[in-house]
Tab-separated table of C-alpha atoms in Angstrom:
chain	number	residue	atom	x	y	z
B	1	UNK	CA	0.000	0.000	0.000
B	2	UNK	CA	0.981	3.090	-0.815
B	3	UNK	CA	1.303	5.080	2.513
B	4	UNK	CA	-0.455	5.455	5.604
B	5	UNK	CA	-3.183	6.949	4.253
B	6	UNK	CA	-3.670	4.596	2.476
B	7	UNK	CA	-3.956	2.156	5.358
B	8	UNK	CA	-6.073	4.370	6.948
B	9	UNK	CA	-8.702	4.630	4.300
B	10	UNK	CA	-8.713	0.744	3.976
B	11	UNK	CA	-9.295	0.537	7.774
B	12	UNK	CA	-12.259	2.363	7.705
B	13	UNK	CA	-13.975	0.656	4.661
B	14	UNK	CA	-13.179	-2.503	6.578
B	15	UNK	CA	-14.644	-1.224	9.687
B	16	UNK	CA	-17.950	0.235	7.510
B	17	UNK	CA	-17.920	-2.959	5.614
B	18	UNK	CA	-18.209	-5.208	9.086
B	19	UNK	CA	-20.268	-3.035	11.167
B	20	UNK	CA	-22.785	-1.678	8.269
B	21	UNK	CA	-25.867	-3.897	7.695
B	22	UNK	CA	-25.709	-4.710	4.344
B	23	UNK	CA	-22.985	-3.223	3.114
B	24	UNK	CA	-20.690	-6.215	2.710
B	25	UNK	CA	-23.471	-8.186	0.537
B	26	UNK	CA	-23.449	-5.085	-1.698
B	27	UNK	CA	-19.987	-5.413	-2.355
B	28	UNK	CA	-20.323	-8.732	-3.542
B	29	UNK	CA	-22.488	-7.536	-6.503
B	30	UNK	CA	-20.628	-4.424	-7.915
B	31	UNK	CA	-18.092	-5.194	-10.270
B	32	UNK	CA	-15.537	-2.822	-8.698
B	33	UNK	CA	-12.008	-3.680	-7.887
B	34	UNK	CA	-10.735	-4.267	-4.988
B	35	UNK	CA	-10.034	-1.632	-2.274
B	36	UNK	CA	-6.389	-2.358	-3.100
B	37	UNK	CA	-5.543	-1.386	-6.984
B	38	UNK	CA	-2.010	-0.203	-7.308
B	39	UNK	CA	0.447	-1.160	-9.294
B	40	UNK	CA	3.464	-3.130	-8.341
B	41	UNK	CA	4.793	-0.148	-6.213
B	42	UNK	CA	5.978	-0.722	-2.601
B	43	UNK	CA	4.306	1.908	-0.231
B	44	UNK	CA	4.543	0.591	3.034
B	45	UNK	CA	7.654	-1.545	3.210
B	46	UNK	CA	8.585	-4.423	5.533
B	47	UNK	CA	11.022	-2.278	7.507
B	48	UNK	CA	8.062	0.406	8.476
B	49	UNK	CA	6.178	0.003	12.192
B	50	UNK	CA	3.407	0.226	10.156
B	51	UNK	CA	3.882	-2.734	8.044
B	52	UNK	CA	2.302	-5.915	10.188
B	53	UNK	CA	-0.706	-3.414	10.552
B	54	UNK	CA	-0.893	-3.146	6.596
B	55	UNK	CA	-0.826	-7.137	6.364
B	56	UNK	CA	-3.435	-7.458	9.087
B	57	UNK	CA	-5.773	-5.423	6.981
B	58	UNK	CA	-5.018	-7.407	4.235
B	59	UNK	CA	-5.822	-10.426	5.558
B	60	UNK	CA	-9.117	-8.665	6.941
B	61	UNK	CA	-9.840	-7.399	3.418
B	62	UNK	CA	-9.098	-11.158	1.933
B	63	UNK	CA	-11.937	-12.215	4.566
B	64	UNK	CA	-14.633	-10.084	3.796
B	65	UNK	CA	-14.023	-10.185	-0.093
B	66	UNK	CA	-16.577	-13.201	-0.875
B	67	UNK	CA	-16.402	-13.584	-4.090
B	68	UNK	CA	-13.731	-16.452	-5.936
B	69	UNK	CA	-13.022	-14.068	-8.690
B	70	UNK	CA	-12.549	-10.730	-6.312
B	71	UNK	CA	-10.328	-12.558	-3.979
B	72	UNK	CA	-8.004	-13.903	-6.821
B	73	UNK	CA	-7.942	-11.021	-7.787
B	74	UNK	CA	-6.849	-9.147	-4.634
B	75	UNK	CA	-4.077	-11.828	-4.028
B	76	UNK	CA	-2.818	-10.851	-7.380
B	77	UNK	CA	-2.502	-7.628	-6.611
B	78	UNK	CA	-0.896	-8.614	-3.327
B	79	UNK	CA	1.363	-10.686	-5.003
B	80	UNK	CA	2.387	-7.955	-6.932
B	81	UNK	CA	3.232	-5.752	-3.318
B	82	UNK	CA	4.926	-8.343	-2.101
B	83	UNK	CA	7.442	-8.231	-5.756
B	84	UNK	CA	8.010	-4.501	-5.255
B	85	UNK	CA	8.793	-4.906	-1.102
B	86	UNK	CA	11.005	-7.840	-2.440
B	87	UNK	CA	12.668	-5.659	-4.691
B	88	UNK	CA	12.696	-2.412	-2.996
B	89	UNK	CA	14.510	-4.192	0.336
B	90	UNK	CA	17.195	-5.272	-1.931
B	91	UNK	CA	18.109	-2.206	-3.482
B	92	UNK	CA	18.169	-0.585	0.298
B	93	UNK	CA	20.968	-3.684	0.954
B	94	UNK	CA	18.519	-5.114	3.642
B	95	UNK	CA	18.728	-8.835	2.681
B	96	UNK	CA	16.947	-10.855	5.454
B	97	UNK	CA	14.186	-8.577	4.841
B	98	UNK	CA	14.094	-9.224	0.831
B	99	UNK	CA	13.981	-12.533	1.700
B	100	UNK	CA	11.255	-12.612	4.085
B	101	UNK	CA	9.260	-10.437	1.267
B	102	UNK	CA	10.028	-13.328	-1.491
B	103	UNK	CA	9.039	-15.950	0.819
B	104	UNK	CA	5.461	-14.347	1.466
B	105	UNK	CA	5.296	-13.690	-2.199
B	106	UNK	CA	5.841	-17.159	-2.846
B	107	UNK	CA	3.272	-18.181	0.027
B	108	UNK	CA	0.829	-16.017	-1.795
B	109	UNK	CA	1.287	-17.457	-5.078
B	110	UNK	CA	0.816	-20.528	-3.676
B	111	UNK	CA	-2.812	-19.623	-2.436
B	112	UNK	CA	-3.552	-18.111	-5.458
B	113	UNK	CA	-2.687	-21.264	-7.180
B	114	UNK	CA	-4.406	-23.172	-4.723
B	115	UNK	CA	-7.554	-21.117	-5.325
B	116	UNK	CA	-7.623	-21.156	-8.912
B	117	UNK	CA	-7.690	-25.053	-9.040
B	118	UNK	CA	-10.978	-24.772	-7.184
B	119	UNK	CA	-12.583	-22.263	-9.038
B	120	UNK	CA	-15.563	-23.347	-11.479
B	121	UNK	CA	-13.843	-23.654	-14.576
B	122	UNK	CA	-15.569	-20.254	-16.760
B	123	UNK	CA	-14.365	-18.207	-13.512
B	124	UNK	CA	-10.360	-19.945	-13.824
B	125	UNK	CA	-10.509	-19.004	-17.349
B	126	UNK	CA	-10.902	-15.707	-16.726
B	127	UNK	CA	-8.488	-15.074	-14.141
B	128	UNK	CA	-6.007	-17.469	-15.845
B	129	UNK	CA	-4.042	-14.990	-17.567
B	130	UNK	CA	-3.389	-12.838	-14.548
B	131	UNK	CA	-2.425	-15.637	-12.864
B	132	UNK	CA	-0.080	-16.588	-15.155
B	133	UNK	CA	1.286	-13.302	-15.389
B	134	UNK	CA	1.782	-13.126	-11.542
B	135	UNK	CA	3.500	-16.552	-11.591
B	136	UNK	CA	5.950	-15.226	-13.919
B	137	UNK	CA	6.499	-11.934	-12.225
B	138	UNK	CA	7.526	-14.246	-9.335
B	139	UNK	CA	10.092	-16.161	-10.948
B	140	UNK	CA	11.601	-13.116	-12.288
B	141	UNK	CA	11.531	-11.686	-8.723
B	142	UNK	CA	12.963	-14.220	-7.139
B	143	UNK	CA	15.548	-14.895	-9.527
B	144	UNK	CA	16.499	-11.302	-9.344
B	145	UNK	CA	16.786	-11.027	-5.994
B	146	UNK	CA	18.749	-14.450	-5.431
B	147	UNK	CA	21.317	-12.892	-8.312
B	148	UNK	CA	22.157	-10.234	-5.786
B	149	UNK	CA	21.691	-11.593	-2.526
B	150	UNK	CA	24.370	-12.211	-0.357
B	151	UNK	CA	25.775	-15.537	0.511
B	152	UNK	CA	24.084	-16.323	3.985
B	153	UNK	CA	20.530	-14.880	2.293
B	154	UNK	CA	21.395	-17.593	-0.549
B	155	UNK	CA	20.281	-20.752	1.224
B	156	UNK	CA	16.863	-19.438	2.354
B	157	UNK	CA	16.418	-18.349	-1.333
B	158	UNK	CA	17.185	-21.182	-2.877
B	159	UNK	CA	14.263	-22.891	-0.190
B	160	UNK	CA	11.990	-20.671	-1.591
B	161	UNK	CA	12.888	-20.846	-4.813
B	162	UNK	CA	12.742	-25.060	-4.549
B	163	UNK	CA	8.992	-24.518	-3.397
B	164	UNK	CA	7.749	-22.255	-6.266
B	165	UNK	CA	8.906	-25.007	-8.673
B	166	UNK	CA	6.955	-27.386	-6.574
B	167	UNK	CA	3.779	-25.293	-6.962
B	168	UNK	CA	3.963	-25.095	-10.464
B	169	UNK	CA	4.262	-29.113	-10.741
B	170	UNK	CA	1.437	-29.405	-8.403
B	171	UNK	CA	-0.789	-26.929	-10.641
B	172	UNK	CA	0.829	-28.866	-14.067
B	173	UNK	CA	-0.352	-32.132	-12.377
B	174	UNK	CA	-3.701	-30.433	-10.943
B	175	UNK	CA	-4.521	-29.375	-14.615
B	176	UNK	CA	-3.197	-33.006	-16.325
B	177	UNK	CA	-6.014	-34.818	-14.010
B	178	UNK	CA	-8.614	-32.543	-14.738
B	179	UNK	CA	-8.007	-33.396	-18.444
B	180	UNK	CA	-7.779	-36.711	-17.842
B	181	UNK	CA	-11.041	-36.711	-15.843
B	182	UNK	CA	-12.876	-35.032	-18.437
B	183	UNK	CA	-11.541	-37.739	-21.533
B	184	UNK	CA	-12.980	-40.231	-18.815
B	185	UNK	CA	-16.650	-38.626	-18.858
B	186	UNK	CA	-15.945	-38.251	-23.185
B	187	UNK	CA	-15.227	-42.000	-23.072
B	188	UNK	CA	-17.653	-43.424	-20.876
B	189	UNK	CA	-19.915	-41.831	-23.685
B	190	UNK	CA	-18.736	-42.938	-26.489
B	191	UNK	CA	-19.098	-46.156	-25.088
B	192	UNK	CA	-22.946	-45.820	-24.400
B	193	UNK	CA	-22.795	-44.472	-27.777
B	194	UNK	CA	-21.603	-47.455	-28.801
B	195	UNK	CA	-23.624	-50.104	-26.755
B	196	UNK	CA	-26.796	-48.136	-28.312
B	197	UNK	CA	-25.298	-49.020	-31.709
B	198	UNK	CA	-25.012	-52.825	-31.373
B	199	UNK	CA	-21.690	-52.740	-33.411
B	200	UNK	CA	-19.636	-55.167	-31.688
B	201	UNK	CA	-16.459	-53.430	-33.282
B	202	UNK	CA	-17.214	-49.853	-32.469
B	203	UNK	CA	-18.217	-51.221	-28.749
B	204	UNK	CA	-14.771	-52.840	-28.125
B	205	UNK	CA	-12.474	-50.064	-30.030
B	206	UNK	CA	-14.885	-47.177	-27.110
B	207	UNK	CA	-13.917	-49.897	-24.772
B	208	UNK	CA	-10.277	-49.952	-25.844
B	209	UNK	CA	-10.349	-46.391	-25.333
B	210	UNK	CA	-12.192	-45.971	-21.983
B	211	UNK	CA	-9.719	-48.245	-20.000
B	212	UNK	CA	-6.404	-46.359	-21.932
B	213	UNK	CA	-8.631	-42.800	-20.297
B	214	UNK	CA	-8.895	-44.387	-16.916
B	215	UNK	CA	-5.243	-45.628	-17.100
B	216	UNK	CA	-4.047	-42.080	-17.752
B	217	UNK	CA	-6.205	-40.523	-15.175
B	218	UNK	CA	-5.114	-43.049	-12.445
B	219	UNK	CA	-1.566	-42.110	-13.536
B	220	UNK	CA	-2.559	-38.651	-13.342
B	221	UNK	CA	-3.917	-39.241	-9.873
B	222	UNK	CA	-0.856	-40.824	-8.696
B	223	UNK	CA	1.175	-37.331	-10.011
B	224	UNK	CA	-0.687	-35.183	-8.385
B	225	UNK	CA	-0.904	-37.093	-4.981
B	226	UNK	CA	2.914	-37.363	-5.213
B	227	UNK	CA	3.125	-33.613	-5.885
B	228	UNK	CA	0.883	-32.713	-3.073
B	229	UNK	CA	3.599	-35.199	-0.544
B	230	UNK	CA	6.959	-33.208	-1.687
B	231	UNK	CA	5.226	-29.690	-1.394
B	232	UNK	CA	4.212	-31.185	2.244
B	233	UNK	CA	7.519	-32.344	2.816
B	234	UNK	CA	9.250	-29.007	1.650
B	235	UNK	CA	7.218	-27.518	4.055
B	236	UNK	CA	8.086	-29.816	6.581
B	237	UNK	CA	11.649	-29.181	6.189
B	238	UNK	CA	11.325	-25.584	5.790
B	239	UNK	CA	9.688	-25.081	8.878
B	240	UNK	CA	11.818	-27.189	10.901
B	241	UNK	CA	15.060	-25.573	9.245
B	242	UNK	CA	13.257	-22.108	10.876
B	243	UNK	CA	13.008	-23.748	14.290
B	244	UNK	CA	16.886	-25.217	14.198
B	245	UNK	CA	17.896	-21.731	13.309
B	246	UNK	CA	15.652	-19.875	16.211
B	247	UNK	CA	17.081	-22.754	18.794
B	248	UNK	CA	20.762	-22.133	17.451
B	249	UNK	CA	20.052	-18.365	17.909
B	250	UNK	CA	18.648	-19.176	21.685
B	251	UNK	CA	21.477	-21.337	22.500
B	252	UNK	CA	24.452	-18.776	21.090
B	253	UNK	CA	22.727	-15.985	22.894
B	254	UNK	CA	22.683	-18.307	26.318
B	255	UNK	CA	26.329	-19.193	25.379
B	256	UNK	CA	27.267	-15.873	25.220
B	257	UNK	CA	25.097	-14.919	28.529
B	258	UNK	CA	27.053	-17.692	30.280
B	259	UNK	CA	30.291	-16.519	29.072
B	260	UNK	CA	30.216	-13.065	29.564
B	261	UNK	CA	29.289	-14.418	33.127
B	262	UNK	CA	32.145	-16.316	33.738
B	263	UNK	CA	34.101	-13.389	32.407
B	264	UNK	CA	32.967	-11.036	34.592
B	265	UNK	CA	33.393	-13.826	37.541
B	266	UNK	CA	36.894	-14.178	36.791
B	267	UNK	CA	37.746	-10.190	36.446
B	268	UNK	CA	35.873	-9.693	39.776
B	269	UNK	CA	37.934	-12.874	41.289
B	270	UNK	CA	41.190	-11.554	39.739
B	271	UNK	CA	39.980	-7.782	41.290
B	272	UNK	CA	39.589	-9.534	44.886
B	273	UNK	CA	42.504	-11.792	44.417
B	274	UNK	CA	44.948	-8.284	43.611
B	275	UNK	CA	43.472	-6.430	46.116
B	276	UNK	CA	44.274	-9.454	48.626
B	277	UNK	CA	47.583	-9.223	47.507
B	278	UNK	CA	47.866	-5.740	47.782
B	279	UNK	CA	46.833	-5.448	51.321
B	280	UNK	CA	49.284	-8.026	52.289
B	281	UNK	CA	52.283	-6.347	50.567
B	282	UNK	CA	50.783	-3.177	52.479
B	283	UNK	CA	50.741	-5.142	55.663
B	284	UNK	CA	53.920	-6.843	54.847
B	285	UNK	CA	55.624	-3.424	54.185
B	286	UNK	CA	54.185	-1.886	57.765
B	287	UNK	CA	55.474	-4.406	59.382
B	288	UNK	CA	58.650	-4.221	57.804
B	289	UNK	CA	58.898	-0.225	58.352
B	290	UNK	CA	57.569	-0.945	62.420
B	291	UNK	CA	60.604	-3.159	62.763
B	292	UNK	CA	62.983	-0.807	61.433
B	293	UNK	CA	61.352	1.656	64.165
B	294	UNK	CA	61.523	-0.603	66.665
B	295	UNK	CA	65.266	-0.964	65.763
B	296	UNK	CA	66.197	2.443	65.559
B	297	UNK	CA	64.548	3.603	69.105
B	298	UNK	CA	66.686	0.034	70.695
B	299	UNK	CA	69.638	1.594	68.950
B	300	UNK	CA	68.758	5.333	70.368
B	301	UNK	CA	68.369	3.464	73.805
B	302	UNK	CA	71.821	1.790	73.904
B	303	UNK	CA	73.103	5.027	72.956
B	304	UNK	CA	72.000	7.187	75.650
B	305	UNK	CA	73.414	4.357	78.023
């Protein structure tokens, strides 16, 4: 979003839109865009105080937009923010954030994807192309930030990077069953077709042809389901990666708690230890210089005698 006004005027739609009667249902009929219709410029960046309020009202927004189409739309268009705080983080040489931005642009493409494979079909045709075009965008995002990023941002890149390809074989194998499924329903048929027609020869060729269908939609099937398992497991890894590094971060802070507590231990037992010393040189010395007194008055005593 552009800037805090921005926010602000988005708030208080949100707010009209929940607490209005009515007001949210007529939403869902105009064909207006979305509250959120920029371009891919980054307003509100991910190193502003006001940033986690800008993605809590997006996720607001996303919950009171109620129609397939509108919502695909708006994650588009957040897709596109996320691109431009991606990009803009880089060129300000603030890496970890970059990568945080790529990493929700990539989660966001992976709803969108998500979304469009359970849209009716005359709805994913239409927001197909801008879809398409977002996907893209992402690769070339991501791409262009991992070119510049430096080498301890590279790893976490190259995660991300490993789970956009895995969302575009899911959606290749989404699309490849839904195919299949449909030469299934043309085959099944042509086979009634067929049985109506008596012709032994024109029966067995639809049958021929009904159980190739159902052996490429079963392989199909298989695809997708084995898609859907490494995306899970990417995630898997991913997120326990993320709690290795917060634990390593935990431990090195307590490991350098602990030894900046022994340090100070031993410069405080070293301290006591010198002064210790100190005050027996210092007693050591008195006594010394009491002795010579001692001596000198004898002396002064025999003297006189």
């Amino acid at each position: 979003m552009k800037n805090s006004g921005k926010l602000l005027s988005i708030a208080l739609s949100t707010a009209l839109a929940v607490t209005t009667p009515g007001l949210t249902w007529a939403a869902e009929t105009v064909s207006s865009p979305p509250v959120i219709q920029q371009s891919a410029e980054a307003g509100v960046t991910p190193d502003s105080w006001l940033y986690p309020l800008e993605r809590f009202l997006e996720q607001l927004q996303l919950a009171i937009t109620f129609s397939e189409q509108a919502k695909a739309e708006l994650l588009a268009t957040l897709a596109q923010e996320r691109m431009a705080e991606a990009k803009t983080m880089q060129a300000a040489g603030k890496y970890d954030l970059a990568v945080k931005a790529t990493a929700d642009l990539v989660t966001t493409v992976q709803t969108l994807e998500n979304m469009q494979t359970q849209l009716p079909a005359e709805v994913a045709t239409t927001i197909s192309p801008k879809i398409q075009e977002v996907k893209q965008q992402s690769v070339d995002t991501l791409n262009q930030v991992l070119a510049k990023a430096p080498d301890e941002a590279r790893d976490n890149l190259e995660d991300v990077k490993d789970r956009l390809e895995l969302i575009k074989e899911f959606v290749s194998s989404h699309k490849e069953l839904q195919q299949a499924k449909q030469e299934v329903k043309a085959a099944e048929k042509a086979l009634n077709e067929a049985i109506n027609t008596s012709n032994p020869e024109a029966i067995e060729k639809a049958q021929e042809n009904l159980q190739e269908t159902q052996d490429k939609l079963n392989e199909a099937i298989e695809k997708q389901a084995e898609a859907k398992e490494e995306m899970k497991e990417k995630t898997k890894k991913e997120t326990e990666k993320e709690k290795k590094k917060e634990n390593d971060s935990i431990n090195n802070d307590e490991d350098e708690n602990k030894l900046e507590t022994d340090t100070t231990i031993e410069t405080k037992t070293e301290i006591l230890t010198e002064t210790a010393n100190q005050k027996d040189d210092k007693e050591e010395k008195n006594g010394e210089n009491n002795n010579d007194e001692t001596q000198k008055e004898y002396n002064e005593e025999e003297s006189n005698r």
